[in-house]
Every structure is written in C-alpha cells, then in structure tokens.
Amino acid sequence: MIDYFPKSEILFQKGDKHEIIREINIRLAGFGGNVPTDEFTERTEKMIKQFQRDYMQVEETGVVDIKVIQAIDRFQEEYPIETYFAQAKCKCSTLKLVKGDKACGGFGNGKFEQQKQNANTIEMYRKYEYPGLHRTLFWVLRAWKFYLYHLDQRNMKIELVKSGYRCWSDNNAHNFRQSTNHMGKALDIHMIYNNTKISLENLCDDAREVMISYCNAHYRWNVGNVISLEVGMREKTPKDTAIAATWIHFDVRSFELKYLEDKYFVKSAEQVNGLSMQSLIINKG
Ligand SMILES: [Zn+2]
Ligand SMILES: [Zn+2]
C-alpha cells in the first residue's frame, strides 16, 4: 500500500480520546484485558506494550504508530473467527420449543427490553436479550488462541464454540433454564489435546490459566471490567454454583453498563471485525 505515514509518527498515546482508540481497545482486549472506551488509558498503554512485546516482537513503546495499526489488521487476518461466530448463534430453531415460544434468528428476540441499561438490575439477573454477541468476546478469543498456540507450547487446541447465544426460547426448551449470561455476553469453548495422559478437566483448567495469565481473565465475577471465567475442577469451592468442568466458559458480565450498550453486540463476523484499522486511520484525515 501507499505509505501515508512516516513509520515513527505517533498517532495515539496516553491521554488521547478518539473513536479509533475505542476500536483499538476492543481489538486488543485479549492482550492484558480492556473495555471498549474511547480513552487511551493506563490500561491501553499496558495493552499496546504487551501486543508489541508478544505479537509484534518489537520494542515496547506503549504508543500507537502505523506499525501497530498494521499489526492489528494482520492479527485479525491471522486469526479468523467466522467459523466460531457461526457456531455461536442461538440454536433454538433446531429444538422442540415450549408451546407459544418463537425461535429467534440466532440472537434473541429483544425480549425484556424494559431491563435494557437499567442500572437497578444486577447484570446476573438481567433478562434482556442483547441484540447479538459482544465484540470483545471474539477479540479475546483471538488473543487467547494466539497465546495457546504460540507462547504456551502445550499444543492445546480450540475445538469449537459449543454454546454462544441462548435466548429465552432456548432456555425454556432446556427445562426452563434461568441463566441469562449467554444472552450475548458469553461463549463456551470445547478443547482438544492429543495427549491422553491429561484429563479433559485438567486441559480445560490449563487453558483457563492461559487466559488468566495473558488476557487478565478472572475467576467468578467479583472484579469489574474484566473477562470472567466460570471455575473448573481445580478452583471450585462448595460455594460455586456454576462449574465448567469439561469446557471453558468466559463472559463480559462484569463490564460496566456503558460497555454493554447495544452497539457492542453484533450479528456477524464482519461486524466483529469492523473496517480495517488502516482504512479507519486513512479516513480519519
Ligand atoms: Zn434463540
Ligand atoms: Zn457458559
């Protein structure tokens, strides 16, 4: 492509505020964790440094230049999520539904809209069917995959997204399940590993620990604005009610309400990706 920018020009740095920074905070969220804010925060700086160190393998500057922008586009292309996104659609249309329930098109029917952005409702109990899957989930999935495959060296592989969106019709068809985490905020991942000496339970716990180390995921939901994980066999206590023994459940439930606005929930892999970073920068003028 044409070289629009001198290689060393700083495009964004700590203290800046811009819609493109929001995109960077979404797309690199798996590198140490972040929320979709338009501000270049301390966390953004740490995230850029981690991306430079681990993915780009260049000197950590913590500022965004055109090389970082190009590397984000490369990272997107190297880790496609189209198949995972298709697997994450609600499967209620394949089920025998409870009488009176309607199948959704893959992302709910917008039920319980009155609870949308209602600060009086605890996120765990919010019944609102978000209008898609949160973009951050798939960008974290990408980064986690990068770490699983390249740095971790244990050859753990993501098999598939077993469960993504689960609308109320789907819940009802599963014995009137009450959980709402999967209404756009969560993914369940199945893993494979060609080492029969390691149990599936241990494999899932090992993979979870990679997400904790590199993506700053946390067990349970006590810490805000991070990726939350259901515990596995290694971490469970008698108090835990949600246990993911043989799969990995991660979600964005602990995000503040402003990071759970409808605009972050999307219905296609194209919308997860958005325009390339390079075209956003060129159009910025
Ligand atoms: Zn459905
Ligand atoms: Zn789950």
mmCIF file of C-alpha atoms and ligand atoms in Angstrom:
data_model
loop_
_atom_site.group_PDB
_atom_site.id
_atom_site.type_symbol
_atom_site.label_atom_id
_atom_site.label_comp_id
_atom_site.label_asym_id
_atom_site.label_seq_id
_atom_site.Cartn_x
_atom_site.Cartn_y
_atom_site.Cartn_z
ATOM 1 C CA MET A 1 0.000 0.000 0.000
ATOM 2 C CA ILE A 2 0.930 3.641 -0.233
ATOM 3 C CA ASP A 3 2.916 4.864 2.726
ATOM 4 C CA TYR A 4 0.665 7.553 4.165
ATOM 5 C CA PHE A 5 2.503 7.910 7.428
ATOM 6 C CA PRO A 6 6.109 8.191 8.449
ATOM 7 C CA LYS A 7 6.905 4.982 10.339
ATOM 8 C CA SER A 8 7.643 6.729 13.606
ATOM 9 C CA GLU A 9 4.764 9.201 13.748
ATOM 10 C CA ILE A 10 2.754 8.834 16.961
ATOM 11 C CA LEU A 11 -0.928 8.502 16.082
ATOM 12 C CA PHE A 12 -2.282 7.994 19.606
ATOM 13 C CA GLN A 13 -0.805 7.993 23.085
ATOM 14 C CA LYS A 14 -1.861 8.041 26.727
ATOM 15 C CA GLY A 15 -4.364 10.812 27.442
ATOM 16 C CA ASP A 16 -5.844 10.860 23.925
ATOM 17 C CA LYS A 17 -9.535 10.295 23.186
ATOM 18 C CA HIS A 18 -10.890 9.118 19.816
ATOM 19 C CA GLU A 19 -13.318 6.617 18.281
ATOM 20 C CA ILE A 20 -10.344 4.796 16.760
ATOM 21 C CA ILE A 21 -8.968 4.306 20.276
ATOM 22 C CA ARG A 22 -12.232 2.580 21.166
ATOM 23 C CA GLU A 23 -11.606 0.202 18.256
ATOM 24 C CA ILE A 24 -8.073 -0.474 19.464
ATOM 25 C CA ASN A 25 -9.355 -1.121 22.985
ATOM 26 C CA ILE A 26 -11.800 -3.671 21.568
ATOM 27 C CA ARG A 27 -9.432 -5.348 19.122
ATOM 28 C CA LEU A 28 -6.519 -5.777 21.525
ATOM 29 C CA ALA A 29 -8.659 -6.565 24.579
ATOM 30 C CA GLY A 30 -7.126 -10.032 24.821
ATOM 31 C CA PHE A 31 -3.680 -8.587 25.408
ATOM 32 C CA GLY A 32 -3.949 -7.934 29.119
ATOM 33 C CA GLY A 33 -7.639 -7.017 29.123
ATOM 34 C CA ASN A 34 -9.579 -3.869 28.343
ATOM 35 C CA VAL A 35 -13.032 -2.327 27.977
ATOM 36 C CA PRO A 36 -14.427 -0.522 24.902
ATOM 37 C CA THR A 37 -13.676 3.036 25.967
ATOM 38 C CA ASP A 38 -12.635 5.789 23.551
ATOM 39 C CA GLU A 39 -9.943 6.883 26.002
ATOM 40 C CA PHE A 40 -6.270 5.950 25.815
ATOM 41 C CA THR A 41 -5.872 4.873 29.437
ATOM 42 C CA GLU A 42 -3.095 3.375 31.530
ATOM 43 C CA ARG A 43 -4.620 0.043 30.641
ATOM 44 C CA THR A 44 -4.463 0.856 26.936
ATOM 45 C CA GLU A 45 -0.794 1.671 27.253
ATOM 46 C CA LYS A 46 -0.080 -1.640 29.002
ATOM 47 C CA MET A 47 -2.125 -3.459 26.362
ATOM 48 C CA ILE A 48 -0.184 -1.877 23.484
ATOM 49 C CA LYS A 49 3.090 -2.797 25.188
ATOM 50 C CA GLN A 50 2.005 -6.403 25.590
ATOM 51 C CA PHE A 51 0.895 -6.558 21.956
ATOM 52 C CA GLN A 52 4.233 -5.102 20.830
ATOM 53 C CA ARG A 53 6.216 -7.483 23.019
ATOM 54 C CA ASP A 54 4.301 -10.707 22.364
ATOM 55 C CA TYR A 55 2.683 -10.430 18.946
ATOM 56 C CA MET A 56 4.786 -7.860 17.064
ATOM 57 C CA GLN A 57 8.018 -8.773 18.842
ATOM 58 C CA VAL A 58 9.304 -5.215 18.701
ATOM 59 C CA GLU A 59 10.391 -2.725 21.328
ATOM 60 C CA GLU A 60 7.587 -1.779 23.745
ATOM 61 C CA THR A 61 6.759 1.890 23.313
ATOM 62 C CA GLY A 62 3.150 1.872 24.521
ATOM 63 C CA VAL A 63 2.127 4.344 21.820
ATOM 64 C CA VAL A 64 0.186 3.677 18.615
ATOM 65 C CA ASP A 65 2.061 4.252 15.369
ATOM 66 C CA ILE A 66 1.292 2.936 11.886
ATOM 67 C CA LYS A 67 3.183 -0.290 12.595
ATOM 68 C CA VAL A 68 0.826 -1.075 15.476
ATOM 69 C CA ILE A 69 -2.148 -0.250 13.242
ATOM 70 C CA GLN A 70 -0.901 -2.607 10.517
ATOM 71 C CA ALA A 71 -0.152 -5.327 13.064
ATOM 72 C CA ILE A 72 -3.739 -5.204 14.391
ATOM 73 C CA ASP A 73 -5.017 -5.833 10.837
ATOM 74 C CA ARG A 74 -2.531 -8.674 10.445
ATOM 75 C CA PHE A 75 -3.617 -10.166 13.771
ATOM 76 C CA GLN A 76 -7.238 -10.100 12.591
ATOM 77 C CA GLU A 77 -6.435 -11.877 9.334
ATOM 78 C CA GLU A 78 -4.206 -14.443 11.001
ATOM 79 C CA TYR A 79 -6.914 -15.460 13.459
ATOM 80 C CA PRO A 80 -10.227 -15.758 11.586
ATOM 81 C CA ILE A 81 -13.357 -16.105 13.727
ATOM 82 C CA GLU A 82 -16.018 -16.681 11.034
ATOM 83 C CA THR A 83 -16.479 -20.357 11.936
ATOM 84 C CA TYR A 84 -16.587 -19.633 15.660
ATOM 85 C CA PHE A 85 -19.128 -16.881 15.125
ATOM 86 C CA ALA A 86 -21.402 -19.195 13.123
ATOM 87 C CA GLN A 87 -21.137 -21.812 15.886
ATOM 88 C CA ALA A 88 -22.107 -19.222 18.489
ATOM 89 C CA LYS A 89 -25.547 -18.418 17.072
ATOM 90 C CA CYS A 90 -28.571 -19.465 19.106
ATOM 91 C CA LYS A 91 -29.665 -22.995 18.225
ATOM 92 C CA CYS A 92 -33.279 -22.698 19.403
ATOM 93 C CA SER A 93 -34.624 -23.182 15.876
ATOM 94 C CA THR A 94 -33.310 -26.779 15.972
ATOM 95 C CA LEU A 95 -35.130 -27.571 19.229
ATOM 96 C CA LYS A 96 -38.625 -28.584 20.112
ATOM 97 C CA LEU A 97 -39.799 -25.359 21.712
ATOM 98 C CA VAL A 98 -42.222 -24.832 24.557
ATOM 99 C CA LYS A 99 -45.732 -24.090 23.282
ATOM 100 C CA GLY A 100 -46.115 -20.387 22.444
ATOM 101 C CA ASP A 101 -42.358 -19.732 22.199
ATOM 102 C CA LYS A 102 -40.893 -18.467 18.933
ATOM 103 C CA ALA A 103 -37.498 -19.392 17.524
ATOM 104 C CA CYS A 104 -35.070 -16.479 17.217
ATOM 105 C CA GLY A 105 -32.865 -15.681 14.247
ATOM 106 C CA GLY A 106 -29.726 -16.536 16.226
ATOM 107 C CA PHE A 107 -29.558 -13.609 18.639
ATOM 108 C CA GLY A 108 -32.794 -13.495 20.603
ATOM 109 C CA ASN A 109 -35.957 -11.517 20.005
ATOM 110 C CA GLY A 110 -35.082 -8.486 22.144
ATOM 111 C CA LYS A 111 -37.231 -9.748 24.992
ATOM 112 C CA PHE A 112 -37.329 -7.849 28.310
ATOM 113 C CA GLU A 113 -36.295 -4.624 26.616
ATOM 114 C CA GLN A 114 -37.538 -2.673 29.647
ATOM 115 C CA GLN A 115 -34.491 -4.012 31.523
ATOM 116 C CA LYS A 116 -32.041 -2.714 28.926
ATOM 117 C CA GLN A 117 -29.410 -0.412 30.521
ATOM 118 C CA ASN A 118 -31.473 -0.377 33.727
ATOM 119 C CA ALA A 119 -28.953 0.295 36.485
ATOM 120 C CA ASN A 120 -31.264 -1.132 39.130
ATOM 121 C CA THR A 121 -30.985 -4.616 37.666
ATOM 122 C CA ILE A 122 -27.988 -6.723 38.659
ATOM 123 C CA GLU A 123 -26.334 -8.000 35.483
ATOM 124 C CA MET A 124 -26.572 -11.611 36.635
ATOM 125 C CA TYR A 125 -30.352 -11.315 36.731
ATOM 126 C CA ARG A 126 -30.878 -9.038 33.714
ATOM 127 C CA LYS A 127 -33.338 -10.816 31.439
ATOM 128 C CA TYR A 128 -32.800 -8.607 28.399
ATOM 129 C CA GLU A 129 -31.906 -10.448 25.212
ATOM 130 C CA TYR A 130 -28.971 -8.400 23.925
ATOM 131 C CA PRO A 131 -29.122 -7.910 20.129
ATOM 132 C CA GLY A 132 -26.098 -10.017 19.204
ATOM 133 C CA LEU A 133 -22.782 -11.234 20.612
ATOM 134 C CA HIS A 134 -20.397 -8.825 22.327
ATOM 135 C CA ARG A 135 -17.473 -7.996 20.019
ATOM 136 C CA THR A 136 -14.932 -8.191 22.838
ATOM 137 C CA LEU A 137 -15.607 -11.923 23.259
ATOM 138 C CA PHE A 138 -14.258 -12.739 19.812
ATOM 139 C CA TRP A 139 -11.249 -10.455 20.035
ATOM 140 C CA VAL A 140 -10.327 -12.075 23.352
ATOM 141 C CA LEU A 141 -10.844 -15.471 21.712
ATOM 142 C CA ARG A 142 -8.333 -14.472 19.024
ATOM 143 C CA ALA A 143 -5.677 -13.344 21.502
ATOM 144 C CA TRP A 144 -6.217 -16.379 23.699
ATOM 145 C CA LYS A 145 -5.780 -18.611 20.644
ATOM 146 C CA PHE A 146 -2.563 -16.792 19.804
ATOM 147 C CA TYR A 147 -1.233 -17.468 23.303
ATOM 148 C CA LEU A 148 -2.435 -21.069 23.358
ATOM 149 C CA TYR A 149 -0.728 -21.842 20.065
ATOM 150 C CA HIS A 150 2.400 -19.752 20.133
ATOM 151 C CA LEU A 151 3.624 -18.943 23.583
ATOM 152 C CA ASP A 152 2.196 -21.651 25.692
ATOM 153 C CA GLN A 153 3.648 -24.522 23.641
ATOM 154 C CA ARG A 154 1.411 -27.158 25.168
ATOM 155 C CA ASN A 155 -0.387 -27.637 21.889
ATOM 156 C CA MET A 156 -3.846 -27.087 23.307
ATOM 157 C CA LYS A 157 -6.369 -26.561 20.556
ATOM 158 C CA ILE A 158 -9.763 -24.915 20.430
ATOM 159 C CA GLU A 159 -12.186 -27.465 19.011
ATOM 160 C CA LEU A 160 -15.289 -25.305 18.697
ATOM 161 C CA VAL A 161 -17.658 -22.837 20.278
ATOM 162 C CA LYS A 162 -20.114 -25.230 21.847
ATOM 163 C CA SER A 163 -22.503 -22.608 23.056
ATOM 164 C CA GLY A 164 -22.837 -18.888 22.467
ATOM 165 C CA TYR A 165 -26.207 -17.166 22.294
ATOM 166 C CA ARG A 166 -29.046 -18.791 24.236
ATOM 167 C CA CYS A 167 -32.349 -16.921 24.047
ATOM 168 C CA TRP A 168 -35.380 -17.351 26.298
ATOM 169 C CA SER A 169 -36.965 -19.835 23.881
ATOM 170 C CA ASP A 170 -33.753 -21.881 24.082
ATOM 171 C CA ASN A 171 -33.711 -21.580 27.883
ATOM 172 C CA ASN A 172 -37.322 -22.678 28.138
ATOM 173 C CA ALA A 173 -36.672 -25.673 25.896
ATOM 174 C CA HIS A 174 -33.905 -26.650 28.316
ATOM 175 C CA ASN A 175 -36.205 -27.271 31.242
ATOM 176 C CA PHE A 176 -36.831 -23.529 31.753
ATOM 177 C CA ARG A 177 -33.186 -22.707 32.431
ATOM 178 C CA GLN A 178 -32.948 -19.294 34.150
ATOM 179 C CA SER A 179 -29.370 -18.174 33.414
ATOM 180 C CA THR A 180 -29.016 -15.071 31.260
ATOM 181 C CA ASN A 181 -25.222 -14.883 30.860
ATOM 182 C CA HIS A 182 -25.480 -16.444 27.427
ATOM 183 C CA MET A 183 -27.807 -13.778 26.028
ATOM 184 C CA GLY A 184 -24.898 -12.241 24.131
ATOM 185 C CA LYS A 185 -22.282 -11.988 26.864
ATOM 186 C CA ALA A 186 -20.684 -15.438 26.977
ATOM 187 C CA LEU A 187 -19.016 -18.203 24.997
ATOM 188 C CA ASP A 188 -18.479 -21.854 25.944
ATOM 189 C CA ILE A 189 -15.417 -23.395 24.312
ATOM 190 C CA HIS A 190 -14.511 -27.046 23.843
ATOM 191 C CA MET A 191 -10.831 -28.017 23.672
ATOM 192 C CA ILE A 192 -8.877 -30.893 22.158
ATOM 193 C CA TYR A 193 -5.424 -32.130 23.030
ATOM 194 C CA ASN A 194 -3.513 -35.042 21.589
ATOM 195 C CA ASN A 195 -2.134 -36.199 24.917
ATOM 196 C CA THR A 196 -4.199 -38.916 26.541
ATOM 197 C CA LYS A 197 -2.271 -38.601 29.801
ATOM 198 C CA ILE A 198 -4.023 -35.335 30.555
ATOM 199 C CA SER A 199 -7.655 -35.406 31.544
ATOM 200 C CA LEU A 200 -10.129 -33.112 29.838
ATOM 201 C CA GLU A 201 -10.734 -31.431 33.198
ATOM 202 C CA ASN A 202 -7.041 -30.616 33.563
ATOM 203 C CA LEU A 203 -6.781 -29.485 29.951
ATOM 204 C CA CYS A 204 -9.620 -27.009 30.451
ATOM 205 C CA ASP A 205 -8.063 -25.732 33.674
ATOM 206 C CA ASP A 206 -4.686 -25.315 31.952
ATOM 207 C CA ALA A 207 -6.330 -23.406 29.085
ATOM 208 C CA ARG A 208 -8.200 -21.206 31.569
ATOM 209 C CA GLU A 209 -4.920 -20.377 33.271
ATOM 210 C CA VAL A 210 -3.514 -19.182 29.933
ATOM 211 C CA MET A 211 -6.494 -16.823 29.631
ATOM 212 C CA ILE A 212 -5.883 -15.588 33.178
ATOM 213 C CA SER A 213 -2.145 -15.032 32.648
ATOM 214 C CA TYR A 214 -2.303 -13.291 29.291
ATOM 215 C CA CYS A 215 -5.817 -11.882 28.873
ATOM 216 C CA ASN A 216 -6.233 -10.855 32.534
ATOM 217 C CA ALA A 217 -9.341 -13.016 32.900
ATOM 218 C CA HIS A 218 -10.588 -13.610 36.442
ATOM 219 C CA TYR A 219 -12.436 -16.490 38.070
ATOM 220 C CA ARG A 220 -16.005 -15.577 39.032
ATOM 221 C CA TRP A 221 -17.485 -12.070 38.816
ATOM 222 C CA ASN A 222 -16.101 -10.099 41.768
ATOM 223 C CA VAL A 223 -13.736 -7.955 39.704
ATOM 224 C CA GLY A 224 -15.347 -5.408 37.383
ATOM 225 C CA ASN A 225 -14.472 -4.674 33.752
ATOM 226 C CA VAL A 226 -12.552 -7.890 33.104
ATOM 227 C CA ILE A 227 -13.253 -11.183 31.378
ATOM 228 C CA SER A 228 -14.890 -13.541 33.870
ATOM 229 C CA LEU A 229 -14.433 -17.295 33.922
ATOM 230 C CA GLU A 230 -16.574 -19.993 35.442
ATOM 231 C CA VAL A 231 -14.373 -22.162 37.641
ATOM 232 C CA GLY A 232 -13.310 -25.681 36.725
ATOM 233 C CA MET A 233 -12.460 -28.632 38.942
ATOM 234 C CA ARG A 234 -9.159 -27.124 40.108
ATOM 235 C CA GLU A 235 -10.687 -23.952 41.529
ATOM 236 C CA LYS A 236 -14.181 -24.896 42.563
ATOM 237 C CA THR A 237 -15.325 -24.437 46.138
ATOM 238 C CA PRO A 238 -18.541 -25.682 47.750
ATOM 239 C CA LYS A 239 -19.954 -22.164 47.231
ATOM 240 C CA ASP A 240 -19.638 -22.253 43.426
ATOM 241 C CA THR A 241 -22.848 -22.997 41.597
ATOM 242 C CA ALA A 242 -21.610 -22.530 38.025
ATOM 243 C CA ILE A 243 -18.850 -25.006 37.203
ATOM 244 C CA ALA A 244 -17.386 -25.597 33.753
ATOM 245 C CA ALA A 245 -15.587 -28.903 34.273
ATOM 246 C CA THR A 246 -15.040 -30.023 30.693
ATOM 247 C CA TRP A 247 -15.349 -26.768 28.767
ATOM 248 C CA ILE A 248 -14.343 -23.113 29.159
ATOM 249 C CA HIS A 249 -16.983 -20.511 29.848
ATOM 250 C CA PHE A 250 -15.908 -16.872 29.638
ATOM 251 C CA ASP A 251 -18.045 -13.752 29.588
ATOM 252 C CA VAL A 252 -18.230 -9.951 29.801
ATOM 253 C CA ARG A 253 -20.838 -9.877 32.553
ATOM 254 C CA SER A 254 -18.615 -7.855 34.877
ATOM 255 C CA PHE A 255 -18.385 -4.975 32.368
ATOM 256 C CA GLU A 256 -19.950 -1.679 33.456
ATOM 257 C CA LEU A 257 -23.314 -0.948 31.808
ATOM 258 C CA LYS A 258 -21.809 1.627 29.447
ATOM 259 C CA TYR A 259 -19.659 -1.124 27.965
ATOM 260 C CA LEU A 260 -22.748 -3.296 27.489
ATOM 261 C CA GLU A 261 -24.624 -0.903 25.215
ATOM 262 C CA ASP A 262 -26.420 -2.452 22.242
ATOM 263 C CA LYS A 263 -23.804 -1.148 19.796
ATOM 264 C CA TYR A 264 -21.211 -3.639 21.094
ATOM 265 C CA PHE A 265 -23.463 -6.641 20.359
ATOM 266 C CA VAL A 266 -23.270 -7.772 16.748
ATOM 267 C CA LYS A 267 -24.846 -10.309 14.421
ATOM 268 C CA SER A 268 -21.980 -11.155 12.067
ATOM 269 C CA ALA A 269 -18.262 -11.839 11.981
ATOM 270 C CA GLU A 270 -17.873 -8.807 9.692
ATOM 271 C CA GLN A 271 -19.313 -6.619 12.430
ATOM 272 C CA VAL A 272 -16.992 -8.201 14.994
ATOM 273 C CA ASN A 273 -14.081 -7.237 12.778
ATOM 274 C CA GLY A 274 -15.254 -3.835 11.560
ATOM 275 C CA LEU A 275 -13.354 -1.864 8.939
ATOM 276 C CA SER A 276 -9.630 -2.443 8.763
ATOM 277 C CA MET A 277 -7.590 -0.296 11.118
ATOM 278 C CA GLN A 278 -5.676 1.087 8.180
ATOM 279 C CA SER A 279 -8.807 2.355 6.443
ATOM 280 C CA LEU A 280 -10.047 3.898 9.709
ATOM 281 C CA ILE A 281 -6.761 5.768 10.005
ATOM 282 C CA ILE A 282 -6.838 6.924 6.381
ATOM 283 C CA ASN A 283 -10.448 8.144 6.725
ATOM 284 C CA LYS A 284 -9.584 9.935 9.938
ATOM 285 C CA GLY A 285 -7.941 12.592 7.781
HETATM 286 ZN ZN ZN B 1 -32.905 -18.495 20.140
HETATM 287 ZN ZN ZN B 2 -21.421 -20.962 29.600
#
